[in-house]
mmCIF file of C-alpha atoms in Angstrom:
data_model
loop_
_atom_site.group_PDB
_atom_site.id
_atom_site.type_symbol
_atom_site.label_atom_id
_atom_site.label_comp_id
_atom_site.label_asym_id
_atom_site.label_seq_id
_atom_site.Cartn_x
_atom_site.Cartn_y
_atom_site.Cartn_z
ATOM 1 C CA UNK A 1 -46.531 55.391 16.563
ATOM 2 C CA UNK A 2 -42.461 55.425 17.390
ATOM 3 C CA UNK A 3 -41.485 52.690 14.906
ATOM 4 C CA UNK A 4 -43.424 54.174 12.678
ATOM 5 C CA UNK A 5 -42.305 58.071 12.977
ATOM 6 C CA UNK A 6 -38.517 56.720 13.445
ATOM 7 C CA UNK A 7 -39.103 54.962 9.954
ATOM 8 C CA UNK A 8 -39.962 58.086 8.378
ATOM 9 C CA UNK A 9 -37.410 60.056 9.605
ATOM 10 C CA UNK A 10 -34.967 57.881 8.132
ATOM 11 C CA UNK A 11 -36.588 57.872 4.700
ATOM 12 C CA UNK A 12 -38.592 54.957 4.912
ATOM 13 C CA UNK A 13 -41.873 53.915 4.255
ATOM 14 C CA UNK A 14 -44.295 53.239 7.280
ATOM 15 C CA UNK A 15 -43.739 49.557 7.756
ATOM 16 C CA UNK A 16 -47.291 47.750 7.547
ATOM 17 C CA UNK A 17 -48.902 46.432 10.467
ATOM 18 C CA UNK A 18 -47.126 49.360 13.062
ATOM 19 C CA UNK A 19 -48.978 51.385 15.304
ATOM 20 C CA UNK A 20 -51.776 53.466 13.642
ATOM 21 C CA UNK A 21 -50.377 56.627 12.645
ATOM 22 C CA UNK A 22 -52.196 58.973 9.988
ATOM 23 C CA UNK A 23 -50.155 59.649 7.093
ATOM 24 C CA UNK A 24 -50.014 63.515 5.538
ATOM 25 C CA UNK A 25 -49.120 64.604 2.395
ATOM 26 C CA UNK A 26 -49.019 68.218 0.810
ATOM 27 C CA UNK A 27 -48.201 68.318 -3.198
ATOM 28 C CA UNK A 28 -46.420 71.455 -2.919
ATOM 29 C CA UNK A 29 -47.665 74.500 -4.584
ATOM 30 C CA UNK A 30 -50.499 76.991 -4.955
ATOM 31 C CA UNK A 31 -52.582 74.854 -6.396
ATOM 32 C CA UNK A 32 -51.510 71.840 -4.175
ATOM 33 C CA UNK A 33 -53.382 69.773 -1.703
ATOM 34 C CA UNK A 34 -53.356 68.157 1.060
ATOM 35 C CA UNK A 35 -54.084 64.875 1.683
ATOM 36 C CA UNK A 36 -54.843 62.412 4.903
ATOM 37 C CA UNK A 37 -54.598 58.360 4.393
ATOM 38 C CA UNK A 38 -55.130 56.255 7.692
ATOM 39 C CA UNK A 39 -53.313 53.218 8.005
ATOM 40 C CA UNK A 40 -57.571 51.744 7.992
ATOM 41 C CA UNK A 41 -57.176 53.016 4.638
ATOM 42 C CA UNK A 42 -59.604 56.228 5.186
ATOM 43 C CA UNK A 43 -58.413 58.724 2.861
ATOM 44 C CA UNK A 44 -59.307 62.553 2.361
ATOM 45 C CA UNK A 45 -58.151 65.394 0.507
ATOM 46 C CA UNK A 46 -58.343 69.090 0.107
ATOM 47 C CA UNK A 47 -56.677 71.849 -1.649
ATOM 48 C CA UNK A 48 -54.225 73.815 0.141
ATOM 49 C CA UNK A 49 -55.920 77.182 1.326
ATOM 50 C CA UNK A 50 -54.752 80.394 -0.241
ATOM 51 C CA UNK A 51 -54.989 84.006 0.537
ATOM 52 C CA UNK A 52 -54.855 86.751 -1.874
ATOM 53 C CA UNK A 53 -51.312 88.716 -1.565
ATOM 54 C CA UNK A 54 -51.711 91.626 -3.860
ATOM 55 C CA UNK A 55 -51.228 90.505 -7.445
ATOM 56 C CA UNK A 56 -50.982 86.857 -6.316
ATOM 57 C CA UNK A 57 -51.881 84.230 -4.122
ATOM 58 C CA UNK A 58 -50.083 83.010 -0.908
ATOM 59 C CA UNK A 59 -50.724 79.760 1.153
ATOM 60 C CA UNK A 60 -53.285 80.229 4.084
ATOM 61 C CA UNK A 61 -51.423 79.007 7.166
ATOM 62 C CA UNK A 62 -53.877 79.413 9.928
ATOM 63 C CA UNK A 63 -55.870 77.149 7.380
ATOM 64 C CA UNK A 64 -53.865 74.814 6.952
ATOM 65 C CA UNK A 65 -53.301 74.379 10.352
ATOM 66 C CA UNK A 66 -57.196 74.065 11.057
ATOM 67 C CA UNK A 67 -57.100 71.425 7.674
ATOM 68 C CA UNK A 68 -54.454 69.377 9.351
ATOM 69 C CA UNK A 69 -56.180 69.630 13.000
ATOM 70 C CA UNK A 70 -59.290 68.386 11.514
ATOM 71 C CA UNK A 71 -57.236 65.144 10.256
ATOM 72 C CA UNK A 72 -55.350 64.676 12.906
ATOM 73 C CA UNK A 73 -56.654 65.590 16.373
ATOM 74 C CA UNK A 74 -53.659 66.558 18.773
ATOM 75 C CA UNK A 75 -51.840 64.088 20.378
ATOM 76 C CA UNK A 76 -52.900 61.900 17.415
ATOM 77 C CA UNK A 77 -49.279 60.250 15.340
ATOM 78 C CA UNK A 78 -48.888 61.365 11.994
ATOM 79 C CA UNK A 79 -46.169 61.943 9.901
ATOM 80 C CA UNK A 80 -46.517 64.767 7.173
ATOM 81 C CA UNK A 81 -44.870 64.194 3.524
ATOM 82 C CA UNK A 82 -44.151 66.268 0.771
ATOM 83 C CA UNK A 83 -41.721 66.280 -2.019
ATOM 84 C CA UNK A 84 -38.371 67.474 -1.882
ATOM 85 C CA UNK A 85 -38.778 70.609 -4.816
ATOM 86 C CA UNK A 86 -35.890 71.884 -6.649
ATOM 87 C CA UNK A 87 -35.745 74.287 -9.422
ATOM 88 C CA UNK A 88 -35.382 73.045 -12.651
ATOM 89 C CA UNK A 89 -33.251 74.824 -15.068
ATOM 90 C CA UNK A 90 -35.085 76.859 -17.948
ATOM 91 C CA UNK A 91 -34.935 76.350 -21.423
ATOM 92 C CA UNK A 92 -33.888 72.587 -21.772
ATOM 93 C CA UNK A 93 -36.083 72.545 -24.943
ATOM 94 C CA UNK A 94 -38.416 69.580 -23.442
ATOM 95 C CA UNK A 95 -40.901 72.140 -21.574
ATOM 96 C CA UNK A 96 -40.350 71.500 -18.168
ATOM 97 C CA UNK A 97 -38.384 74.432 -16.762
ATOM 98 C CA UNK A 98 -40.638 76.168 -14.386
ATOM 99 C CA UNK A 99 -40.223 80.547 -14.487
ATOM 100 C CA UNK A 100 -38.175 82.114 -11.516
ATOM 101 C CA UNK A 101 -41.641 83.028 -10.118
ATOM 102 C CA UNK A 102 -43.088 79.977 -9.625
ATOM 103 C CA UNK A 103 -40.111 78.659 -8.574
ATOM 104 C CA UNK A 104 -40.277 81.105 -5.752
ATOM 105 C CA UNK A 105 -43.674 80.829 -4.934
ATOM 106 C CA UNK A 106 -43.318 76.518 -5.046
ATOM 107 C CA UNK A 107 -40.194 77.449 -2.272
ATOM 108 C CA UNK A 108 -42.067 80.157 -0.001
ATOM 109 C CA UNK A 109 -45.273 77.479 0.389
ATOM 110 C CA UNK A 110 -42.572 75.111 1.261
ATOM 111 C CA UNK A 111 -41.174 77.347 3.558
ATOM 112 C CA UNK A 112 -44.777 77.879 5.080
ATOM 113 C CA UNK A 113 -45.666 73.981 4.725
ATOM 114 C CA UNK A 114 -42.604 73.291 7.236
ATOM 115 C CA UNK A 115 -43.109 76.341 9.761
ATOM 116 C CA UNK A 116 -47.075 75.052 9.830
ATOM 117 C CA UNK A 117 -45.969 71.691 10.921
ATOM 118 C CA UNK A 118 -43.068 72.560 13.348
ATOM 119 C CA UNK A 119 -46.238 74.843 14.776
ATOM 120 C CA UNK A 120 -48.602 71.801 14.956
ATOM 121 C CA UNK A 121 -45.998 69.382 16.166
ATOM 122 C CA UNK A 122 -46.451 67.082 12.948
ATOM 123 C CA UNK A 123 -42.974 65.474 11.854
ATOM 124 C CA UNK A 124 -42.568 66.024 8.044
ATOM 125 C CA UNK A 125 -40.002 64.267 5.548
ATOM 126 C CA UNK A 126 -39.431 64.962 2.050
ATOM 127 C CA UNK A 127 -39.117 62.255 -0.598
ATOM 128 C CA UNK A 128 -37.394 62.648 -4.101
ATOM 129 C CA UNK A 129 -40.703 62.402 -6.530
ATOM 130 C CA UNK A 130 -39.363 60.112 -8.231
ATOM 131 C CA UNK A 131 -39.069 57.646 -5.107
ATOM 132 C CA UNK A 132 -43.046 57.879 -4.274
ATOM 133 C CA UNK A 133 -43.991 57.720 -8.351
ATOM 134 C CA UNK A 134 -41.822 54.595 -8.836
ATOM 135 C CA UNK A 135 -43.825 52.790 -6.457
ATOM 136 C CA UNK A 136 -46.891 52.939 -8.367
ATOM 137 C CA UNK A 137 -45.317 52.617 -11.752
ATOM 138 C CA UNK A 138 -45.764 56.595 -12.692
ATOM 139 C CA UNK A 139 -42.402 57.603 -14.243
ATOM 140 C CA UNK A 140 -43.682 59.564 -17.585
ATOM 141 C CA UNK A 141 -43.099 57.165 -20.658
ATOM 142 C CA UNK A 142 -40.197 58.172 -23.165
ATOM 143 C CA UNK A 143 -42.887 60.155 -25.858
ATOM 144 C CA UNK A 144 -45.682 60.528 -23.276
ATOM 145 C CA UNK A 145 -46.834 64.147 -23.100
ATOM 146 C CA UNK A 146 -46.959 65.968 -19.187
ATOM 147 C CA UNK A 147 -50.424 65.682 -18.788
ATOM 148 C CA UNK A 148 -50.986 61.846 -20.186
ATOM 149 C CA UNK A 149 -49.046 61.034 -17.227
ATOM 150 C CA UNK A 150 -50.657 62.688 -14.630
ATOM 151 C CA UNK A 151 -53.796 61.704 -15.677
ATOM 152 C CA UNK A 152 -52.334 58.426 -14.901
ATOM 153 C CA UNK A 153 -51.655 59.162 -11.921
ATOM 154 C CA UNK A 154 -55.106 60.271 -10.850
ATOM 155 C CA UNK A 155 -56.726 57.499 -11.893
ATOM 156 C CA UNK A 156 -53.862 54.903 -9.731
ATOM 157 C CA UNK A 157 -55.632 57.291 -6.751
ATOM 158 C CA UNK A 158 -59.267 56.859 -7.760
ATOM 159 C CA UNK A 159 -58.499 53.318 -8.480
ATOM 160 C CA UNK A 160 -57.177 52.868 -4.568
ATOM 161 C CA UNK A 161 -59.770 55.386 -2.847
ATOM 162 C CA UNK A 162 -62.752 55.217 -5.214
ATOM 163 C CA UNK A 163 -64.619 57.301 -2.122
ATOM 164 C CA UNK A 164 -62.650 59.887 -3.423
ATOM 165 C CA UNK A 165 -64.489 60.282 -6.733
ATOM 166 C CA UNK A 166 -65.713 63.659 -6.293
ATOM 167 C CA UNK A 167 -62.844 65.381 -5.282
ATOM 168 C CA UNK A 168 -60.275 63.701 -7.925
ATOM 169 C CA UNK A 169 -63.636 63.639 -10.837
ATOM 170 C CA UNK A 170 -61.639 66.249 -13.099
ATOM 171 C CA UNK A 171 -58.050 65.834 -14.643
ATOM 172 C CA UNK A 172 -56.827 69.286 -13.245
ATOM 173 C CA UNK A 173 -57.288 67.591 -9.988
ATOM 174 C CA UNK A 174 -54.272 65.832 -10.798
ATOM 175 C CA UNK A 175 -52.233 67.904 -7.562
ATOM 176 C CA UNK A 176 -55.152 66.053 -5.403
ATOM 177 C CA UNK A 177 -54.307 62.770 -6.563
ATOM 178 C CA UNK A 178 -50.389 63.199 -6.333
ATOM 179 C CA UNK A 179 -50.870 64.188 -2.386
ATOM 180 C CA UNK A 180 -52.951 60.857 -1.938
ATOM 181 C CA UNK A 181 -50.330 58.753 -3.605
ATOM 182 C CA UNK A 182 -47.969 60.535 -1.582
ATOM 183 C CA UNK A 183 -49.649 59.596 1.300
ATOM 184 C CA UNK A 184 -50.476 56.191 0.363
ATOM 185 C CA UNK A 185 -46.768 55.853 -0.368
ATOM 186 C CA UNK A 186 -45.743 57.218 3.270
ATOM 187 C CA UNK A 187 -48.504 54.572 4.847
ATOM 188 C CA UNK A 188 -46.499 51.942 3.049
ATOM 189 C CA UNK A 189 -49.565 50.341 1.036
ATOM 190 C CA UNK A 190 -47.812 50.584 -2.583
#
């Protein structure tokens, strides 16, 4: 547990071998997940619970709460990770701006994300995503389109938690295999 949480906290991976502790990850956004990865290398994953809020959506945290309570009993270590999200700028003629509004709504479920786990007593840490997608070789290819590349992804998480086939079975389920590798990444497996 300690080493383990005091690793994470300093930006490090959980060393291997260290006291079990269960290793969250959220892949921030409305259609994000969460994910759970044991250090027996038990993994689950859900998507993050919404609620409508008018015209949109907005992240269920009583949910969430009851998601990560149902991974990781009180008392239980864990260490929650999600990625450090910035805005991008717009219109840099490759595509991958995101609009003011999602880039508020990707900051107000972070904003929810941390007061959920200050509430639940889980110690978070953000990584930079291109730390955690490094590890496992997923930095998109000079002429590889968006997608090609996280369908890579998804299929580096089936390939390490095949039990996971039916929740990662489509390619939009790409958010649930990015919280698994984040999670596998925290563990320190990768």
């Amino acid at each position: 547990g300690a080493a383990a949480v005091q690793a994470a906290r300093t930006g490090q991976r959980v060393p291997p071998g260290s006291d079990a502790v269960i290793a969250l990850a959220i892949d921030i956004g409305l259609t994000g997940a969460l994910a759970a990865v044991d250090s027996y290398g038990t993994a689950r994953v859900v998507d993050l619970p919404t609620l409508p809020d008018g015209k949109t959506r907005r992240l269920d945290g009583r949910a969430l709460i009851v998601a990560i309570r149902a991974y990781v009993p009180p008392g239980e270590p864990a260490m929650l990770v999600f990625e450090d999200v910035r805005a991008r700028p717009q219109g840099n003629g490759g595509g991958h701006g995101n609009t003011m509004h999602s880039q508020a709504a990707m900051f107000g479920v972070r904003r929810a994300v941390e007061a959920v786990c200050d509430i639940a007593r889980v110690e978070m840490v953000t990584v930079q995503p291109v730390t955690w997608k490094r590890s496992f070789g997923l930095i998109r290819l000079k002429d590889e389109k968006p997608d090609a590349c996280k369908e890579r992804g998804r299929q580096v998480a089936l390939t390490l938690y095949p039990s996971l086939a039916a929740e990662m079975k489509r390619k939009m389920d790409h958010n649930r295999a990015d919280a698994v590798l984040m999670a596998h990444w925290l563990q320190g497996k990768s």
